[in-house]
Amino acid sequence: MQATMTAQRVQRPFGEMLTLFEEHFKTLQLPAQPETLYGSIEYICSIGGKRVRPVLCLMANELFTELKDDAFRAGSAIELFHTFSLVHDDIMDRAPIRRGMPTIHARYGEPTAILAGDLLLIHAYGNLGSISHCCKDQIIELFSSTASGICEGQQIDMDFEAMPIWKVRYEDYLEMVILKTSILLAASLQIGAILAGASEADQHHLYEFGKYVGVAFQIQDDYLDVFGSDEKFGKQCGGDIKSNKKTFLLLKAFELASARQRRQLETLMATDHQDKVMEMTRLYEECRVGEWARNQKRYFHQLAFSHLDKMLLPASAKRPLTELADWLLAREY
Amino acid sequence: MQATMTAQRVQRPFGEMLTLFEEHFKTLQLPAQPETLYGSIEYICSIGGKRVRPVLCLMANELFTELKDDAFRAGSAIELFHTFSLVHDDIMDRAPIRRGMPTIHARYGEPTAILAGDLLLIHAYGNLGSISHCCKDQIIELFSSTASGICEGQQIDMDFEAMPIWKVRYEDYLEMVILKTSILLAASLQIGAILAGASEADQHHLYEFGKYVGVAFQIQDDYLDVFGSDEKFGKQCGGDIKSNKKTFLLLKAFELASARQRRQLETLMATDHQDKVMEMTRLYEECRVGEWARNQKRYFHQLAFSHLDKMLLPASAKRPLTELADWLLAREY
């Protein structure tokens, strides 16, 4: 009987899940007053984003069961948390623009942005609290440890930015990226799976899948900043180079560079010359970090898929997840 | 049998409860890394504070039952939340000093202070999550609505600061103070009572008791800034006047003032003259706001006690709470 039900169920693709999630997310009621505060929250929630994390939660849920209301509650908590972290990160990074629009602190001032972030975090927990599933405690614990990890990742990132490049080890940098970028994707999937009553093994494989998709995505992002075309990338290339941001590519370039090339990298980093981006890109090419990055991205992409493969489900059921990962990682080299 | 047990139990006074709470609070384990982040949290937690809120939670708990482990968990969550709100408020208010020591943002920089606050909030929820009582959901809901209210209160306070004084209504100001100062005291008591299985009526009376003690305390604080002596107040008097801070006294002075006095108040507020504090204090005396404030404080103090009176418990059981309120509100006029 259960086999028949599984066979009849069709796993929805990203677009369809997104529509379902948006419909639910719009129904969340926030107070109207004080207008400054809740207006700023409505503003940041309305300018959107891809909603990848809550959709991952829904997809993981539908892998094992009919889609549950609790998955929407958890998905909302995840999206509110993600928005909280963007709002506070943008203050810390002094970023004026997010998703093509002014950031909250740029538009409403920093004090309101701090409070808006705080309220988003409180409402994230409020949504978790409305889950009726018996594993609610386990979910809140996973959510909290993920939330702590993301804050730690942001601090480690800031610590790295203040360190000389040769002091940052690649392994530590990778660990930071996993905290800052990957574990929320991973936890979103695991929470969806927990709410579906999935086995611990399947929860683990989904977690690892999300984790490595996140790493591959970040490598791609760093790569495109250097080697992407402006139009396709959607933002101006070379931004990371101009600001001396520590990226996978810069760290690896230092590792692969000869003594002469290393001196050139350091000299370039100390300048604001108009040819800086071009010169740095040339050095990256000399050190073959572009090739390295393409290989690394492929490696993590495959590592992610190897975890999906280990789950005893028909390939058709996993298709929405593989398609989503392929889509996220299909941006042009 | 139960009556005998109640008779045997002795409700501990503030000092004793404080020691018990500090012992528990010290055992909370935080990670060591990243050191910047957790070091800043340890710093702010170690410079203390009166721990009034968690002790209120414990006292309310012991009013009805043997002191429960869950009350310590809830008390820790409350203290972590309170610390979170101080850390973020200090950033918003650009305050360099808290409890005689540099604030987190002054010592560790603003980005770390934002993250430290975020982590304190996340760990507050973590402590709530460890409660084993069957009413945990109700407690988390009360905690979250209280947390939202406090953030709203901070925003309303900032909105008021940006408004001309005549636009701020006394009732709205009182409502803001209740959000910003009172509801956490009130909720701390109610949470302790819920964990003891107290009746809804008793929960309500404890909540109202905490709320009105909070209002009386804020009126006293505003009063002492003007009429206190520097030594006894522990900080320099007149700070609110110098910064044109909207306080109970300033709002009431505008209400009670004649047209001539109101013009004088406005003129004084527009200056930085060295006699500003003295002149303003003289005007306050002319308008008799000092007398009004003493009466208002007494009114709210009594209103708080009227709610304790309505609880069907022996006076001896309530003594620690009445003594604590009297101590908080006994600072010299």
XYZ file of C-alpha atoms in Angstrom:
666
model
C 0.000 0.000 0.000
C 2.752 2.407 0.975
C 4.721 1.527 -2.182
C 1.682 2.367 -4.295
C 1.269 5.702 -2.560
C 4.930 6.530 -3.114
C 4.612 5.636 -6.769
C 1.589 7.863 -7.196
C 3.177 10.850 -5.533
C 5.010 13.212 -7.874
C 7.869 15.300 -6.519
C 7.337 18.880 -7.534
C 10.118 20.842 -9.259
C 11.606 24.071 -7.881
C 9.272 26.511 -9.659
C 6.132 24.837 -8.400
C 7.462 24.550 -4.841
C 8.510 28.181 -4.921
C 4.972 29.261 -5.805
C 3.549 27.168 -2.975
C 6.057 28.608 -0.530
C 5.492 32.211 -1.615
C 1.740 31.740 -1.127
C 2.332 30.550 2.424
C 5.006 33.126 3.228
C 2.715 35.977 2.161
C 0.115 34.917 4.715
C 2.477 35.495 7.681
C 1.017 38.313 9.706
C 3.237 40.935 11.283
C 1.947 43.830 13.389
C 1.554 47.223 11.702
C 3.092 49.304 14.502
C 5.688 50.692 14.973
C 5.559 51.405 11.263
C 9.281 52.230 10.921
C 10.232 48.802 12.195
C 7.681 46.501 10.583
C 7.749 48.565 7.373
C 11.464 47.846 7.083
C 10.864 44.118 7.610
C 8.117 44.031 5.015
C 10.426 45.871 2.651
C 13.287 43.397 2.950
C 10.988 40.367 2.788
C 9.234 41.697 -0.300
C 12.352 42.333 -2.389
C 12.646 38.618 -2.474
C 15.525 36.373 -3.205
C 15.449 32.899 -4.657
C 13.963 31.274 -1.516
C 16.275 28.323 -2.165
C 16.476 27.313 1.501
C 12.763 26.994 2.325
C 12.170 25.260 -1.014
C 14.915 22.755 -0.136
C 13.068 22.082 3.112
C 9.816 21.453 1.207
C 11.531 19.273 -1.400
C 13.249 17.154 1.244
C 9.907 16.756 2.957
C 8.168 15.639 -0.237
C 10.896 13.099 -0.930
C 9.412 10.898 1.792
C 5.806 11.931 2.353
C 2.893 14.066 1.304
C 3.992 17.668 1.852
C 3.287 18.645 5.477
C 2.055 21.974 6.882
C 4.945 21.778 9.355
C 7.403 21.934 6.436
C 5.925 25.311 5.474
C 6.279 26.517 9.067
C 9.885 25.360 9.189
C 10.520 26.826 5.725
C 9.209 30.205 6.888
C 11.450 30.065 9.958
C 14.426 29.282 7.715
C 13.673 32.129 5.300
C 13.148 34.596 8.170
C 16.435 33.478 9.697
C 18.229 33.804 6.363
C 16.833 37.325 5.942
C 17.914 38.213 9.502
C 21.463 37.128 8.731
C 21.559 39.139 5.498
C 20.278 42.278 7.265
C 22.907 42.089 10.014
C 25.726 41.003 7.658
C 24.980 43.972 5.396
C 25.394 46.311 8.377
C 28.711 44.672 9.296
C 29.935 44.747 5.689
C 28.620 48.294 5.168
C 26.871 47.073 2.005
C 24.572 49.708 0.464
C 22.796 47.373 -2.000
C 21.128 43.965 -1.679
C 19.290 42.303 -4.559
C 19.553 45.541 -6.531
C 17.789 47.586 -3.822
C 19.023 49.701 -0.895
C 19.790 47.624 2.205
C 17.655 48.223 5.312
C 20.360 50.198 7.098
C 20.918 52.344 4.000
C 17.208 53.112 3.789
C 15.996 53.126 7.404
C 19.209 53.756 9.348
C 21.362 51.361 11.278
C 19.440 51.233 14.588
C 16.241 50.180 12.821
C 18.198 47.639 10.757
C 19.639 46.069 13.913
C 16.153 45.851 15.450
C 14.602 44.544 12.229
C 17.173 41.744 12.171
C 16.498 40.954 15.826
C 12.761 40.757 15.170
C 13.268 38.521 12.127
C 15.248 36.129 14.330
C 12.568 36.213 17.043
C 9.845 35.546 14.455
C 11.902 32.709 12.991
C 11.720 31.031 16.391
C 8.035 31.928 16.579
C 7.418 29.981 13.377
C 9.425 27.020 14.646
C 7.316 27.125 17.791
C 4.151 26.607 15.739
C 5.386 23.224 14.454
C 3.170 20.438 15.749
C 5.474 17.496 14.904
C 6.745 15.389 17.770
C 10.377 16.023 16.694
C 9.989 19.763 17.214
C 12.657 19.830 19.943
C 15.181 18.115 17.700
C 14.412 20.610 14.933
C 14.779 23.633 17.205
C 18.106 22.234 18.421
C 19.383 21.713 14.875
C 18.149 25.174 13.926
C 19.883 26.795 16.919
C 23.202 25.037 16.369
C 23.028 26.026 12.700
C 22.241 29.616 13.647
C 25.200 29.715 16.056
C 27.459 28.237 13.385
C 26.461 30.906 10.878
C 27.253 33.696 13.362
C 30.597 32.018 14.084
C 31.289 31.783 10.344
C 30.652 35.499 9.935
C 33.060 36.302 12.789
C 35.751 33.969 11.384
C 35.306 35.614 7.980
C 35.862 39.030 9.569
C 38.871 37.693 11.498
C 40.350 36.342 8.239
C 39.796 39.680 6.496
C 41.944 41.324 9.176
C 44.774 38.770 8.788
C 47.624 38.757 6.264
C 46.805 36.350 3.453
C 49.643 33.931 4.223
C 48.257 33.351 7.700
C 44.897 31.993 6.439
C 45.048 28.248 5.804
C 42.952 26.836 2.992
C 41.372 24.198 5.274
C 40.273 26.877 7.745
C 38.902 29.021 4.942
C 36.878 26.072 3.613
C 35.565 25.434 7.125
C 34.483 29.082 7.368
C 32.637 28.901 4.028
C 30.856 25.757 5.172
C 29.678 27.586 8.303
C 28.743 30.802 6.563
C 27.145 29.420 3.412
C 26.583 25.694 3.522
C 25.131 24.605 6.828
C 21.857 26.485 6.393
C 21.266 24.759 3.039
C 22.167 21.456 4.700
C 19.970 22.009 7.758
C 17.029 23.126 5.593
C 17.115 19.755 3.859
C 17.547 17.824 7.086
C 14.656 19.629 8.775
C 12.364 18.795 5.844
C 13.484 15.172 6.142
C 12.989 15.013 9.922
C 9.442 16.333 9.479
C 8.817 13.523 6.996
C 10.048 10.865 9.412
C 13.067 10.003 7.237
C 15.753 7.664 8.575
C 18.873 9.115 10.173
C 20.923 7.824 7.266
C 18.756 9.674 4.748
C 18.833 12.828 6.914
C 22.621 12.609 6.916
C 22.896 12.178 3.144
C 20.597 15.122 2.491
C 22.611 17.237 4.940
C 25.877 16.386 3.178
C 24.278 16.992 -0.218
C 23.281 20.502 0.832
C 26.644 21.163 2.424
C 28.666 20.331 -0.691
C 26.289 22.086 -3.080
C 26.927 25.156 -0.923
C 30.705 24.823 -1.200
C 30.523 24.313 -4.978
C 28.260 27.366 -5.229
C 30.698 29.564 -3.312
C 33.637 28.422 -5.456
C 31.558 29.269 -8.538
C 30.731 32.688 -7.096
C 34.406 33.448 -6.451
C 35.325 32.157 -9.917
C 32.722 34.246 -11.732
C 33.853 37.412 -9.997
C 37.145 36.980 -11.851
C 36.353 35.010 -14.994
C 32.635 35.664 -15.546
C 31.254 38.167 -18.009
C 29.588 41.203 -16.451
C 26.233 40.626 -18.135
C 25.931 36.969 -17.285
C 27.245 37.405 -13.736
C 24.716 40.151 -13.049
C 27.203 42.281 -11.170
C 30.460 43.919 -12.090
C 33.357 41.486 -12.207
C 36.587 42.066 -10.320
C 34.922 43.428 -7.176
C 36.640 40.865 -4.973
C 40.024 41.701 -6.523
C 39.537 45.447 -6.082
C 38.712 45.032 -2.400
C 41.424 42.401 -1.768
C 38.686 40.075 -0.512
C 40.001 36.718 0.531
C 38.429 34.172 -1.802
C 39.063 30.548 -2.743
C 40.955 31.844 -5.771
C 43.200 34.309 -3.967
C 44.104 31.787 -1.273
C 44.873 29.087 -3.835
C 46.826 31.520 -6.018
C 49.151 32.233 -3.076
C 49.594 28.511 -2.557
C 50.316 27.739 -6.204
C 52.411 30.842 -6.932
C 56.189 30.866 -7.285
C 58.165 33.195 -5.025
C 58.240 35.779 -7.846
C 54.510 35.506 -8.496
C 53.777 35.785 -4.792
C 55.676 39.063 -4.620
C 53.706 40.288 -7.648
C 50.417 39.309 -5.963
C 51.421 41.195 -2.836
C 52.499 44.258 -4.788
C 49.208 44.275 -6.707
C 47.170 43.891 -3.517
C 48.883 46.963 -2.101
C 47.789 49.129 -5.039
C 44.582 50.698 -6.300
C 45.882 50.905 -9.836
C 43.307 50.868 -12.645
C 44.950 47.797 -14.179
C 44.766 45.903 -10.870
C 41.911 43.620 -11.943
C 43.505 42.852 -15.310
C 46.949 42.211 -13.827
C 45.601 40.052 -11.038
C 43.517 38.028 -13.489
C 46.646 37.476 -15.606
C 48.504 36.220 -12.524
C 45.574 33.930 -11.654
C 45.826 32.517 -15.183
C 49.572 32.025 -14.828
C 49.003 30.122 -11.573
C 46.142 28.194 -13.192
C 43.747 28.869 -10.314
C 40.877 29.137 -12.809
C 41.416 25.552 -13.856
C 41.813 24.534 -10.217
C 38.525 26.259 -9.301
C 36.608 24.557 -12.129
C 37.934 21.204 -10.931
C 37.119 21.927 -7.296
C 33.611 22.995 -8.157
C 33.112 19.796 -10.151
C 34.552 17.758 -7.273
C 32.133 19.194 -4.687
C 29.206 19.011 -7.126
C 29.908 15.275 -7.589
C 30.515 14.757 -3.885
C 27.078 16.255 -3.238
C 25.467 13.942 -5.798
C 27.249 10.896 -4.360
C 25.222 11.443 -1.186
C 21.965 11.614 -3.109
C 22.976 8.364 -4.851
C 23.275 6.626 -1.508
C 19.625 7.247 -0.705
C 17.389 4.297 -1.609
C 14.823 6.247 -3.569
C 13.987 6.129 -7.280
C 15.983 8.585 -9.400
C 12.711 10.222 -10.497
C 11.974 11.170 -6.894
C 15.365 12.854 -6.530
C 15.101 14.661 -9.866
C 13.825 18.023 -8.487
C 16.831 18.156 -6.136
C 19.376 17.235 -8.809
C 17.802 19.731 -11.217
C 17.933 22.470 -8.591
C 21.595 21.745 -7.827
C 22.436 21.666 -11.527
C 20.624 24.955 -12.026
C 22.418 26.624 -9.107
C 25.765 25.346 -10.385
C 25.179 25.800 -14.104
C 26.238 29.417 -14.267
C 28.676 30.040 -17.094
C 32.389 29.630 -16.640
C -0.148 16.965 53.462
C 0.349 19.652 50.853
C -0.440 22.360 53.415
C 2.257 20.994 55.694
C 4.792 21.003 52.895
C 3.937 24.598 52.020
C 4.301 25.600 55.639
C 7.709 23.983 55.852
C 9.039 25.587 52.710
C 10.773 28.917 53.236
C 10.861 31.427 50.402
C 14.412 32.572 49.935
C 15.266 36.282 49.868
C 16.944 38.014 46.923
C 20.558 37.561 48.047
C 20.240 33.840 48.513
C 18.447 33.365 45.192
C 21.052 35.475 43.466
C 23.830 33.187 44.729
C 21.941 30.119 43.527
C 21.359 31.684 40.125
C 24.963 32.839 39.706
C 26.154 29.309 40.483
C 23.921 27.918 37.759
C 24.672 30.688 35.256
C 28.418 30.118 35.597
C 28.018 26.494 34.526
C 26.628 27.436 31.098
C 29.152 26.256 28.549
C 29.924 28.333 25.487
C 32.399 27.287 22.782
C 35.912 28.748 22.948
C 36.212 29.570 19.231
C 36.090 32.018 17.540
C 37.738 33.700 20.483
C 36.838 37.265 19.433
C 33.154 36.431 19.501
C 32.821 34.203 22.555
C 35.385 36.274 24.443
C 33.153 39.315 24.001
C 30.132 37.375 25.259
C 32.017 36.110 28.298
C 33.165 39.657 28.957
C 29.669 41.154 28.961
C 28.189 38.291 30.996
C 30.953 38.546 33.592
C 30.606 42.271 34.296
C 27.363 41.337 35.857
C 24.336 43.349 36.666
C 21.808 42.786 39.394
C 20.263 39.676 37.741
C 16.878 40.940 38.932
C 14.953 39.250 36.106
C 16.163 35.655 36.527
C 15.855 35.991 40.307
C 12.250 37.143 39.862
C 11.651 33.986 37.815
C 13.104 31.838 40.602
C 11.176 33.682 43.327
C 7.881 33.327 41.458
C 8.628 29.638 41.032
C 9.326 29.150 44.745
C 6.104 30.928 45.682
C 4.193 27.808 44.632
C 6.564 24.847 44.693
C 10.017 23.519 45.488
C 12.404 25.388 43.203
C 12.576 23.579 39.843
C 15.586 23.037 37.548
C 13.437 24.376 34.725
C 13.217 27.727 36.523
C 17.011 27.992 36.331
C 16.909 27.163 32.620
C 14.256 29.803 32.032
C 16.130 32.267 34.247
C 19.281 31.767 32.180
C 17.323 32.333 28.971
C 15.891 35.532 30.441
C 19.303 36.832 31.547
C 20.860 35.994 28.167
C 18.001 37.774 26.427
C 18.346 40.805 28.708
C 22.089 40.934 27.971
C 21.395 40.636 24.231
C 19.053 43.626 24.388
C 21.587 45.722 26.328
C 24.352 44.905 23.817
C 22.267 45.928 20.817
C 20.684 48.946 22.554
C 24.143 50.225 23.469
C 25.143 50.098 19.788
C 21.989 51.982 18.798
C 22.452 54.566 21.554
C 26.218 54.808 20.875
C 26.824 54.262 24.595
C 30.518 53.821 25.451
C 30.022 52.588 29.048
C 27.795 49.951 30.649
C 28.019 49.049 34.332
C 31.177 51.149 34.599
C 32.981 49.175 31.887
C 33.422 49.677 28.124
C 30.474 48.353 26.109
C 31.117 45.434 23.731
C 31.072 47.613 20.630
C 33.472 50.080 22.260
C 35.866 47.278 23.119
C 35.474 44.742 20.305
C 34.026 46.840 17.481
C 30.486 47.096 16.229
C 30.368 44.031 13.935
C 31.412 41.718 16.768
C 28.925 43.424 19.089
C 26.085 42.804 16.636
C 27.073 39.134 16.331
C 27.548 38.741 20.084
C 24.009 40.048 20.609
C 22.676 37.678 17.961
C 24.379 34.729 19.614
C 23.076 35.706 23.053
C 19.549 35.683 21.613
C 20.110 32.297 19.945
C 21.491 30.862 23.200
C 18.541 32.297 25.099
C 16.275 30.175 22.906
C 18.670 27.251 23.355
C 18.161 27.445 27.121
C 14.387 27.658 26.713
C 14.598 24.579 24.504
C 16.157 22.591 27.355
C 13.086 23.090 29.557
C 11.384 19.771 30.199
C 8.062 21.100 31.555
C 4.911 20.297 29.606
C 4.093 24.026 29.300
C 7.300 24.717 27.388
C 5.409 25.865 24.269
C 3.406 28.381 26.265
C 6.607 29.689 27.830
C 8.393 30.049 24.478
C 5.371 31.900 23.120
C 5.293 34.295 26.082
C 9.044 34.765 25.776
C 8.814 35.521 22.039
C 5.959 37.983 22.364
C 7.860 39.691 25.182
C 11.021 39.795 23.059
C 9.105 41.327 20.135
C 7.520 43.882 22.468
C 10.920 44.954 23.794
C 12.265 45.488 20.262
C 9.113 47.474 19.433
C 9.604 49.545 22.589
C 13.165 50.392 21.564
C 11.979 51.511 18.109
C 9.146 53.617 19.585
C 11.652 55.202 21.972
C 13.869 56.129 19.006
C 10.843 57.441 17.099
C 9.904 59.613 20.097
C 13.438 60.970 20.369
C 13.140 62.203 16.779
C 9.774 63.931 17.422
C 9.134 67.407 18.868
C 8.222 67.112 22.547
C 4.656 68.410 22.124
C 3.889 65.573 19.718
C 4.625 62.824 22.275
C 1.549 61.983 24.342
C 2.035 60.936 27.950
C -0.070 57.769 27.476
C 2.041 56.686 24.507
C 5.233 57.378 26.407
C 4.000 55.263 29.335
C 3.128 52.466 26.895
C 6.664 52.630 25.462
C 8.233 52.422 28.933
C 6.070 49.404 29.734
C 7.325 47.678 26.567
C 10.946 48.667 26.971
C 11.353 48.187 30.713
C 8.406 46.445 32.326
C 7.276 43.468 30.293
C 10.478 41.485 30.776
C 10.191 41.842 34.566
C 6.534 40.832 34.265
C 7.185 37.871 31.967
C 10.052 36.637 34.169
C 7.619 36.346 37.068
C 4.920 34.743 34.962
C 7.320 32.162 33.511
C 8.438 31.178 37.014
C 4.787 30.824 37.983
C 3.860 28.765 34.900
C 6.720 26.374 35.676
C 5.294 25.970 39.178
C 1.833 25.145 37.862
C 0.314 28.340 39.293
C -3.263 29.288 38.412
C -3.894 31.725 35.578
C -5.148 34.276 38.089
C -1.917 34.099 40.078
C 0.135 34.270 36.864
C -1.784 37.416 35.939
C -1.268 39.084 39.313
C 2.468 38.371 39.257
C 2.693 39.742 35.714
C 0.943 42.963 36.721
C 3.093 43.240 39.848
C 6.246 43.092 37.713
C 4.840 45.494 35.169
C 4.024 48.230 37.672
C 7.245 47.799 39.653
C 8.987 48.435 36.316
C 7.053 51.642 35.694
C 7.698 52.910 39.232
C 11.393 52.089 38.797
C 11.639 54.077 35.550
C 9.887 57.086 37.098
C 12.376 56.899 39.992
C 15.283 56.705 37.528
C 14.070 59.794 35.667
C 13.467 61.607 38.973
C 16.919 60.844 40.367
C 18.626 62.115 37.238
C 17.241 65.532 38.144
C 16.765 65.544 41.920
C 19.165 62.829 43.120
C 22.570 63.485 44.600
C 25.497 62.436 42.418
C 26.997 60.128 45.044
C 23.818 58.297 45.879
C 22.634 58.060 42.250
C 25.941 56.515 41.211
C 26.120 58.543 38.026
C 26.253 62.221 37.271
C 22.894 63.944 37.597
C 21.406 66.067 34.843
C 22.500 63.798 31.993
C 18.947 63.486 30.684
C 18.509 67.269 30.772
C 21.794 67.912 28.972
C 20.854 65.513 26.155
C 17.207 66.694 25.988
C 16.137 63.099 26.593
C 12.418 62.671 26.736
C 11.604 61.494 30.249
C 8.489 61.241 32.399
C 9.524 64.543 33.993
C 10.108 66.490 30.798
C 6.837 65.292 29.279
C 4.882 66.144 32.418
C 6.630 69.498 32.770
C 5.384 70.473 29.311
C 1.873 69.434 30.294
C 1.861 71.326 33.590
C 3.734 74.411 32.360
C 2.127 77.761 31.672
C 2.606 79.249 28.215
C 5.488 81.339 29.556
C 7.151 78.350 31.246
C 6.740 76.265 28.100
C 8.593 78.890 26.081
C 11.336 78.874 28.717
C 11.560 75.070 28.535
C 11.863 75.235 24.749
C 14.506 77.937 24.906
C 16.525 75.962 27.425
C 16.290 72.777 25.352
C 17.738 74.643 22.377
C 20.860 75.644 24.341
C 23.990 73.972 25.641
C 24.490 76.659 28.281
C 26.383 75.591 31.413
C 23.436 76.653 33.592
C 21.044 74.495 31.546
C 20.696 71.763 34.202
C 20.222 74.280 37.027
C 17.697 76.381 35.084
C 15.757 73.355 33.916
C 15.644 71.955 37.447
C 14.314 75.306 38.667
C 11.563 75.189 36.027
C 10.731 71.596 37.006
C 10.363 72.807 40.595
C 8.139 75.688 39.494
C 5.907 73.212 37.592
C 6.027 70.842 40.578
C 6.930 67.824 38.436
C 9.151 66.514 41.237
C 6.135 66.263 43.512
C 4.123 64.735 40.674
C 6.847 62.125 40.045
C 7.034 61.142 43.731
C 3.264 60.670 43.729
C 3.285 58.699 40.496
C 6.012 56.430 41.729
C 4.076 55.802 44.928
C 0.925 55.168 42.893
C 2.549 52.487 40.701
C 4.384 50.965 43.675
C 1.029 50.551 45.450
C -0.689 49.332 42.282
C 1.987 46.627 42.027
C 1.438 45.595 45.643
C -2.336 45.503 45.194
C -1.809 42.637 42.748
C 0.345 40.738 45.226
C -2.391 41.268 47.833
C -4.907 39.547 45.582
C -2.926 36.303 45.599
C -4.155 33.843 48.206
C -0.788 33.124 49.775
C 0.476 33.944 53.260
C 2.221 37.304 53.539
C 5.371 35.536 54.686
C 5.579 33.709 51.352
C 5.345 36.964 49.449
C 7.886 38.720 51.641
C 10.951 38.165 49.384
C 9.067 39.773 46.494
C 7.831 42.752 48.514
C 11.298 43.246 49.978
C 12.871 43.140 46.524
C 10.387 45.689 45.172
C 10.906 47.937 48.206
C 14.674 47.688 47.747
C 14.474 48.521 44.032
C 12.194 51.465 44.772
C 13.843 52.692 47.965
C 16.486 54.829 46.332
C 16.650 58.262 47.899
C 14.477 61.089 46.691
